[in-house]
Every structure is written in C-alpha cells, then in structure tokens.
Amino acid sequence: MNIAVFASGRGSNFAAIIRAVKKGKIKANLALLVSDNPKAKAIAKAKRAGIKIALVKRENFNDKKGYEDKIIEHLKENNIELIVLAGYMRLVSAEFVAQYKDKIINIHPALLPSFKGAHAIKDAFDYGVKVTGVTVHFVDEKMDHGAIILQKAVMVEEGDSEDSLERKIHKIEHQLYPKAIQLVAEGKLKLQGRKVKILP
Ligand code: GRF
C-alpha cells in the first residue's frame, strides 16, 4: 500500500510513522510527504529519510480547487492509496474527500467528539477535564467528525500543566497512529456507518 502523509508543521507524528515503517511495524510504502508550508520541519525529516516531497503552496493557486487538483495530481502520480493527515492545518474539501472516500485518516489530540478544532489540548486543559486523549478517525466532509478507528485516554493529573499534558498526548499519538495505519494496511478495518469494526 502506498501512503502519503500530509503535514504542515513539526512532523513528530510523521517521524513516528517513518520509524514504524523502518521497524516493519507498518508494512506499507511511505511514498510521499505533501506539505503546504515550505518551513515545515516535516520537510527536513522527509529529506533525511529519502521520502519524496510534494510542496504545494496554497498562495500559488486562485482557489482551493486548483490547489487540491495539484495535490491530487501528485497523489495519482505516486499511486497513493491511503492519505494520512498528520498536523495538516487545512480543511480538505468535500470534493477531495469524495475522490478518496474512506482512504483519508486523521489524528486528533482529544477524545472526539469533545474538543474539536485546532486547539484541542489547550481547550481540554482549560476546561478542566480529568481525562482527555487521542483519536484516530476516518476523514469525512465535516471537521474532526468521521468514523473513529482508535482512541486512547490520557489522564490529566494533579500538577499537570498544558505543556506536560501536551507531551503525554504526543507520546500516545506516536504509538496510536502507527497502530491505526497498520490496521488499514492489513485490511483489518470494516466500516459500518459510523462504526469501525476491527477484524481479528
Ligand atoms: C498533533 O497533535 C495532531 O494530533 C494534530 O496536529 C498535531 C501535529 O503534530 N492533528 P506533529 O506535527 O505531528 O508534531
């Protein structure tokens, strides 16, 4: 299975995926990094790992369709079968989702459907929850909404700060995302409406 990772920033999840592929924990081909941000640290990580990079800048296109069509061109060229969003800071359009139906997954640093959006860790911390966590889900046309593949809880303990909570969440993300990707690669997920069955 050919995988493309989409990342706009630091790329720590991307790095965890690279490590998991190298160790054989994900049995798939990490074929492409797609980024919209020339300053993304993920780009340097791809270079070091010898992974192809498609840098597609939104400002080079008049509209979102032109931008996404260019990305789709790269995906087709590389026979991409699974899109892994890992800190990709743009919403994908409904048309894009339709072209890659059930072939796009995302990781979110909270237990969905709680704390959707770009500041989930801060929002959960400020709210004062005692339990938060990580969600890996299929991407549909609504933000942070598609069917849930895996979730793992993270406790907010006395003495935790937003920073320490963030560190704990990222640690779990780096374990959970490779696990979910391997489940997809093995064909072990069966979608039944909003429910994702994990086959034995
Ligand atoms: C992660 O917290 C992920 O859950 C969210 O964006 C962040 C990306 O971090 N979608 P990184 O770029 O992988 O380090």
mmCIF file of C-alpha atoms and ligand atoms in Angstrom:
data_model
loop_
_atom_site.group_PDB
_atom_site.id
_atom_site.type_symbol
_atom_site.label_atom_id
_atom_site.label_comp_id
_atom_site.label_asym_id
_atom_site.label_seq_id
_atom_site.Cartn_x
_atom_site.Cartn_y
_atom_site.Cartn_z
ATOM 1 C CA MET A 1 0.000 0.000 0.000
ATOM 2 C CA ASN A 2 1.361 3.424 -0.984
ATOM 3 C CA ILE A 3 0.897 6.045 1.709
ATOM 4 C CA ALA A 4 1.079 9.843 1.566
ATOM 5 C CA VAL A 5 1.433 11.830 4.775
ATOM 6 C CA PHE A 6 0.145 15.427 4.786
ATOM 7 C CA ALA A 7 1.892 17.702 7.304
ATOM 8 C CA SER A 8 2.109 21.469 7.740
ATOM 9 C CA GLY A 9 4.409 21.752 10.726
ATOM 10 C CA ARG A 10 6.690 19.993 13.146
ATOM 11 C CA GLY A 11 6.015 16.490 11.865
ATOM 12 C CA SER A 12 6.567 14.476 15.041
ATOM 13 C CA ASN A 13 3.798 12.090 14.006
ATOM 14 C CA PHE A 14 5.344 11.855 10.553
ATOM 15 C CA ALA A 15 8.663 10.965 12.228
ATOM 16 C CA ALA A 16 6.928 8.281 14.312
ATOM 17 C CA ILE A 17 5.396 6.846 11.136
ATOM 18 C CA ILE A 18 8.807 6.817 9.423
ATOM 19 C CA ARG A 19 10.255 4.920 12.411
ATOM 20 C CA ALA A 20 7.379 2.417 12.411
ATOM 21 C CA VAL A 21 7.818 1.730 8.698
ATOM 22 C CA LYS A 22 11.575 1.233 9.165
ATOM 23 C CA LYS A 23 10.962 -1.199 12.024
ATOM 24 C CA GLY A 24 8.392 -3.121 9.979
ATOM 25 C CA LYS A 25 5.575 -2.195 12.366
ATOM 26 C CA ILE A 26 3.784 -0.605 9.418
ATOM 27 C CA LYS A 27 4.006 -2.830 6.380
ATOM 28 C CA ALA A 28 3.465 -0.241 3.678
ATOM 29 C CA ASN A 29 5.396 2.081 1.428
ATOM 30 C CA LEU A 30 5.770 5.636 2.693
ATOM 31 C CA ALA A 31 5.748 7.123 -0.784
ATOM 32 C CA LEU A 32 5.143 10.838 -0.348
ATOM 33 C CA LEU A 33 5.056 13.796 2.018
ATOM 34 C CA VAL A 34 2.614 16.516 0.988
ATOM 35 C CA SER A 35 3.107 19.889 2.635
ATOM 36 C CA ASP A 36 1.664 23.356 2.137
ATOM 37 C CA ASN A 37 4.360 25.036 4.197
ATOM 38 C CA PRO A 38 7.967 25.424 2.997
ATOM 39 C CA LYS A 39 9.040 25.990 6.627
ATOM 40 C CA ALA A 40 7.518 22.742 7.897
ATOM 41 C CA LYS A 41 10.065 20.720 9.871
ATOM 42 C CA ALA A 42 8.409 17.659 8.342
ATOM 43 C CA ILE A 43 10.148 18.525 5.053
ATOM 44 C CA ALA A 44 13.638 18.145 6.546
ATOM 45 C CA LYS A 45 12.514 14.846 8.089
ATOM 46 C CA ALA A 46 11.352 13.578 4.692
ATOM 47 C CA LYS A 47 14.654 14.609 3.111
ATOM 48 C CA ARG A 48 16.637 12.758 5.774
ATOM 49 C CA ALA A 49 14.526 9.648 5.276
ATOM 50 C CA GLY A 50 14.692 9.839 1.474
ATOM 51 C CA ILE A 51 10.944 10.298 1.087
ATOM 52 C CA LYS A 52 9.591 12.195 -1.914
ATOM 53 C CA ILE A 53 8.188 15.634 -1.136
ATOM 54 C CA ALA A 54 5.336 17.490 -2.839
ATOM 55 C CA LEU A 55 5.365 21.085 -1.635
ATOM 56 C CA VAL A 56 2.136 22.676 -2.832
ATOM 57 C CA LYS A 57 1.617 26.242 -1.643
ATOM 58 C CA ARG A 58 -1.948 27.480 -1.405
ATOM 59 C CA GLU A 59 -0.989 31.024 -2.427
ATOM 60 C CA ASN A 60 0.135 29.784 -5.839
ATOM 61 C CA PHE A 61 -3.465 28.965 -6.754
ATOM 62 C CA ASN A 62 -6.502 31.199 -7.270
ATOM 63 C CA ASP A 63 -8.862 28.878 -5.486
ATOM 64 C CA LYS A 64 -8.969 25.826 -3.279
ATOM 65 C CA LYS A 65 -9.983 23.600 -6.196
ATOM 66 C CA GLY A 66 -6.838 24.481 -8.167
ATOM 67 C CA TYR A 67 -4.728 23.848 -5.076
ATOM 68 C CA GLU A 68 -6.317 20.483 -4.354
ATOM 69 C CA ASP A 69 -6.236 19.422 -8.020
ATOM 70 C CA LYS A 70 -2.465 19.902 -7.953
ATOM 71 C CA ILE A 71 -2.219 17.736 -4.844
ATOM 72 C CA ILE A 72 -4.388 15.067 -6.483
ATOM 73 C CA GLU A 73 -2.024 15.111 -9.460
ATOM 74 C CA HIS A 74 0.862 14.258 -7.108
ATOM 75 C CA LEU A 75 -1.210 11.557 -5.398
ATOM 76 C CA LYS A 76 -2.096 9.920 -8.713
ATOM 77 C CA GLU A 77 1.461 10.137 -9.998
ATOM 78 C CA ASN A 78 2.573 8.207 -6.921
ATOM 79 C CA ASN A 79 -0.341 5.737 -6.876
ATOM 80 C CA ILE A 80 -1.330 6.787 -3.379
ATOM 81 C CA GLU A 81 -3.883 4.506 -1.739
ATOM 82 C CA LEU A 82 -4.001 5.975 1.770
ATOM 83 C CA ILE A 83 -3.747 9.601 2.904
ATOM 84 C CA VAL A 84 -2.557 10.170 6.460
ATOM 85 C CA LEU A 85 -3.182 13.671 7.800
ATOM 86 C CA ALA A 86 -0.608 14.451 10.489
ATOM 87 C CA GLY A 87 -0.837 18.055 11.578
ATOM 88 C CA TYR A 88 -2.117 19.219 8.194
ATOM 89 C CA MET A 89 -3.572 22.610 9.036
ATOM 90 C CA ARG A 90 -6.106 22.871 6.203
ATOM 91 C CA LEU A 91 -9.584 21.512 5.847
ATOM 92 C CA VAL A 92 -9.900 19.151 2.919
ATOM 93 C CA SER A 93 -12.888 19.900 0.690
ATOM 94 C CA ALA A 94 -15.904 17.609 0.281
ATOM 95 C CA GLU A 95 -14.856 17.039 -3.355
ATOM 96 C CA PHE A 96 -11.400 15.913 -2.262
ATOM 97 C CA VAL A 97 -12.894 13.588 0.373
ATOM 98 C CA ALA A 98 -15.233 12.121 -2.262
ATOM 99 C CA GLN A 99 -12.277 11.300 -4.536
ATOM 100 C CA TYR A 100 -10.533 9.450 -1.719
ATOM 101 C CA LYS A 101 -13.570 8.059 0.059
ATOM 102 C CA ASP A 102 -12.609 6.123 3.215
ATOM 103 C CA LYS A 103 -8.962 6.495 2.253
ATOM 104 C CA ILE A 104 -8.117 9.508 4.390
ATOM 105 C CA ILE A 105 -7.360 9.292 8.102
ATOM 106 C CA ASN A 106 -6.537 11.924 10.717
ATOM 107 C CA ILE A 107 -5.227 12.100 14.254
ATOM 108 C CA HIS A 108 -6.759 14.461 16.780
ATOM 109 C CA PRO A 109 -5.322 15.273 20.214
ATOM 110 C CA ALA A 110 -8.544 14.812 22.206
ATOM 111 C CA LEU A 111 -11.277 12.244 22.679
ATOM 112 C CA LEU A 112 -13.689 13.135 19.888
ATOM 113 C CA PRO A 113 -16.405 14.330 19.728
ATOM 114 C CA SER A 114 -15.077 16.503 22.563
ATOM 115 C CA PHE A 115 -12.739 19.397 21.816
ATOM 116 C CA LYS A 116 -12.781 19.544 18.032
ATOM 117 C CA GLY A 117 -10.643 22.152 16.308
ATOM 118 C CA ALA A 118 -7.083 23.355 16.213
ATOM 119 C CA HIS A 119 -6.542 23.947 19.959
ATOM 120 C CA ALA A 120 -7.842 20.720 21.418
ATOM 121 C CA ILE A 121 -5.153 20.204 24.064
ATOM 122 C CA LYS A 122 -5.433 23.764 25.428
ATOM 123 C CA ASP A 123 -9.232 23.658 25.252
ATOM 124 C CA ALA A 124 -9.414 20.387 27.197
ATOM 125 C CA PHE A 125 -6.865 21.588 29.766
ATOM 126 C CA ASP A 126 -8.622 24.938 30.266
ATOM 127 C CA TYR A 127 -11.978 23.179 30.585
ATOM 128 C CA GLY A 128 -10.579 21.210 33.488
ATOM 129 C CA VAL A 129 -11.259 17.695 32.236
ATOM 130 C CA LYS A 130 -9.673 14.854 34.207
ATOM 131 C CA VAL A 131 -9.481 12.559 31.183
ATOM 132 C CA THR A 132 -8.646 13.502 27.625
ATOM 133 C CA GLY A 133 -6.778 11.559 24.970
ATOM 134 C CA VAL A 134 -6.134 10.832 21.329
ATOM 135 C CA THR A 135 -8.438 9.846 18.455
ATOM 136 C CA VAL A 136 -7.584 8.395 15.052
ATOM 137 C CA HIS A 137 -10.522 8.644 12.664
ATOM 138 C CA PHE A 138 -11.559 8.494 9.035
ATOM 139 C CA VAL A 139 -11.973 11.901 7.440
ATOM 140 C CA ASP A 140 -15.339 12.933 6.077
ATOM 141 C CA GLU A 141 -16.610 16.300 4.874
ATOM 142 C CA LYS A 142 -17.072 17.679 8.393
ATOM 143 C CA MET A 143 -14.168 18.728 10.597
ATOM 144 C CA ASP A 144 -12.989 16.142 13.175
ATOM 145 C CA HIS A 145 -16.122 14.116 12.540
ATOM 146 C CA GLY A 146 -15.511 10.857 10.618
ATOM 147 C CA ALA A 147 -15.824 7.318 11.994
ATOM 148 C CA ILE A 148 -13.462 6.544 14.858
ATOM 149 C CA ILE A 149 -10.739 3.933 14.325
ATOM 150 C CA LEU A 150 -8.845 4.023 17.645
ATOM 151 C CA GLN A 151 -8.956 6.108 20.805
ATOM 152 C CA LYS A 152 -6.771 6.140 23.861
ATOM 153 C CA ALA A 153 -7.366 8.013 27.086
ATOM 154 C CA VAL A 154 -4.792 10.233 28.791
ATOM 155 C CA MET A 155 -5.324 11.221 32.426
ATOM 156 C CA VAL A 156 -4.922 14.840 33.467
ATOM 157 C CA GLU A 157 -3.144 14.553 36.795
ATOM 158 C CA GLU A 158 -2.668 16.994 39.665
ATOM 159 C CA GLY A 159 0.329 19.097 38.795
ATOM 160 C CA ASP A 160 -0.059 18.684 35.035
ATOM 161 C CA SER A 161 0.455 21.858 33.023
ATOM 162 C CA GLU A 162 -0.699 22.413 29.474
ATOM 163 C CA ASP A 163 2.865 21.604 28.378
ATOM 164 C CA SER A 164 3.155 18.375 30.332
ATOM 165 C CA LEU A 165 -0.269 17.293 29.079
ATOM 166 C CA GLU A 166 0.810 18.053 25.539
ATOM 167 C CA ARG A 167 3.918 15.890 25.963
ATOM 168 C CA LYS A 168 1.828 12.983 27.283
ATOM 169 C CA ILE A 169 -0.633 13.298 24.408
ATOM 170 C CA HIS A 170 2.072 13.374 21.754
ATOM 171 C CA LYS A 171 3.681 10.272 23.244
ATOM 172 C CA ILE A 172 0.378 8.411 22.894
ATOM 173 C CA GLU A 173 -0.158 9.796 19.381
ATOM 174 C CA HIS A 174 3.169 8.382 18.270
ATOM 175 C CA GLN A 175 2.073 4.899 19.383
ATOM 176 C CA LEU A 176 -1.556 5.049 18.277
ATOM 177 C CA TYR A 177 -1.147 6.420 14.744
ATOM 178 C CA PRO A 178 1.261 3.717 13.504
ATOM 179 C CA LYS A 179 -1.051 1.089 15.010
ATOM 180 C CA ALA A 180 -4.062 2.511 13.155
ATOM 181 C CA ILE A 181 -2.145 2.803 9.880
ATOM 182 C CA GLN A 182 -1.055 -0.821 10.124
ATOM 183 C CA LEU A 183 -4.694 -1.867 10.695
ATOM 184 C CA VAL A 184 -5.665 -0.061 7.479
ATOM 185 C CA ALA A 185 -2.691 -1.544 5.599
ATOM 186 C CA GLU A 186 -3.653 -5.043 6.713
ATOM 187 C CA GLY A 187 -7.247 -4.508 5.565
ATOM 188 C CA LYS A 188 -8.487 -5.131 9.085
ATOM 189 C CA LEU A 189 -10.991 -2.274 9.285
ATOM 190 C CA LYS A 190 -14.599 -2.626 8.232
ATOM 191 C CA LEU A 191 -16.757 0.481 8.105
ATOM 192 C CA GLN A 192 -20.377 0.075 9.123
ATOM 193 C CA GLY A 193 -21.884 3.552 9.109
ATOM 194 C CA ARG A 194 -20.177 5.452 11.917
ATOM 195 C CA LYS A 195 -18.793 2.249 13.415
ATOM 196 C CA VAL A 196 -15.402 0.850 12.555
ATOM 197 C CA LYS A 197 -15.132 -2.877 13.187
ATOM 198 C CA ILE A 198 -11.637 -4.202 13.792
ATOM 199 C CA LEU A 199 -11.381 -7.662 12.281
ATOM 200 C CA PRO A 200 -9.356 -10.308 14.135
HETATM 201 C C1 GRF B 1 -0.853 16.569 16.597
HETATM 202 O O1 GRF B 1 -1.135 16.895 17.935
HETATM 203 C C2 GRF B 1 -2.077 16.034 15.911
HETATM 204 O O2 GRF B 1 -2.950 15.373 16.768
HETATM 205 C C3 GRF B 1 -2.729 17.287 15.388
HETATM 206 O O3 GRF B 1 -1.658 18.110 14.993
HETATM 207 C C4 GRF B 1 -0.511 17.807 15.777
HETATM 208 C C5 GRF B 1 0.616 17.569 14.827
HETATM 209 O O4 GRF B 1 1.835 17.429 15.479
HETATM 210 N N1 GRF B 1 -3.657 16.973 14.319
HETATM 211 P P1 GRF B 1 3.120 16.965 14.676
HETATM 212 O O5 GRF B 1 3.303 17.956 13.530
HETATM 213 O O6 GRF B 1 2.883 15.584 14.164
HETATM 214 O O7 GRF B 1 4.255 17.036 15.641
#
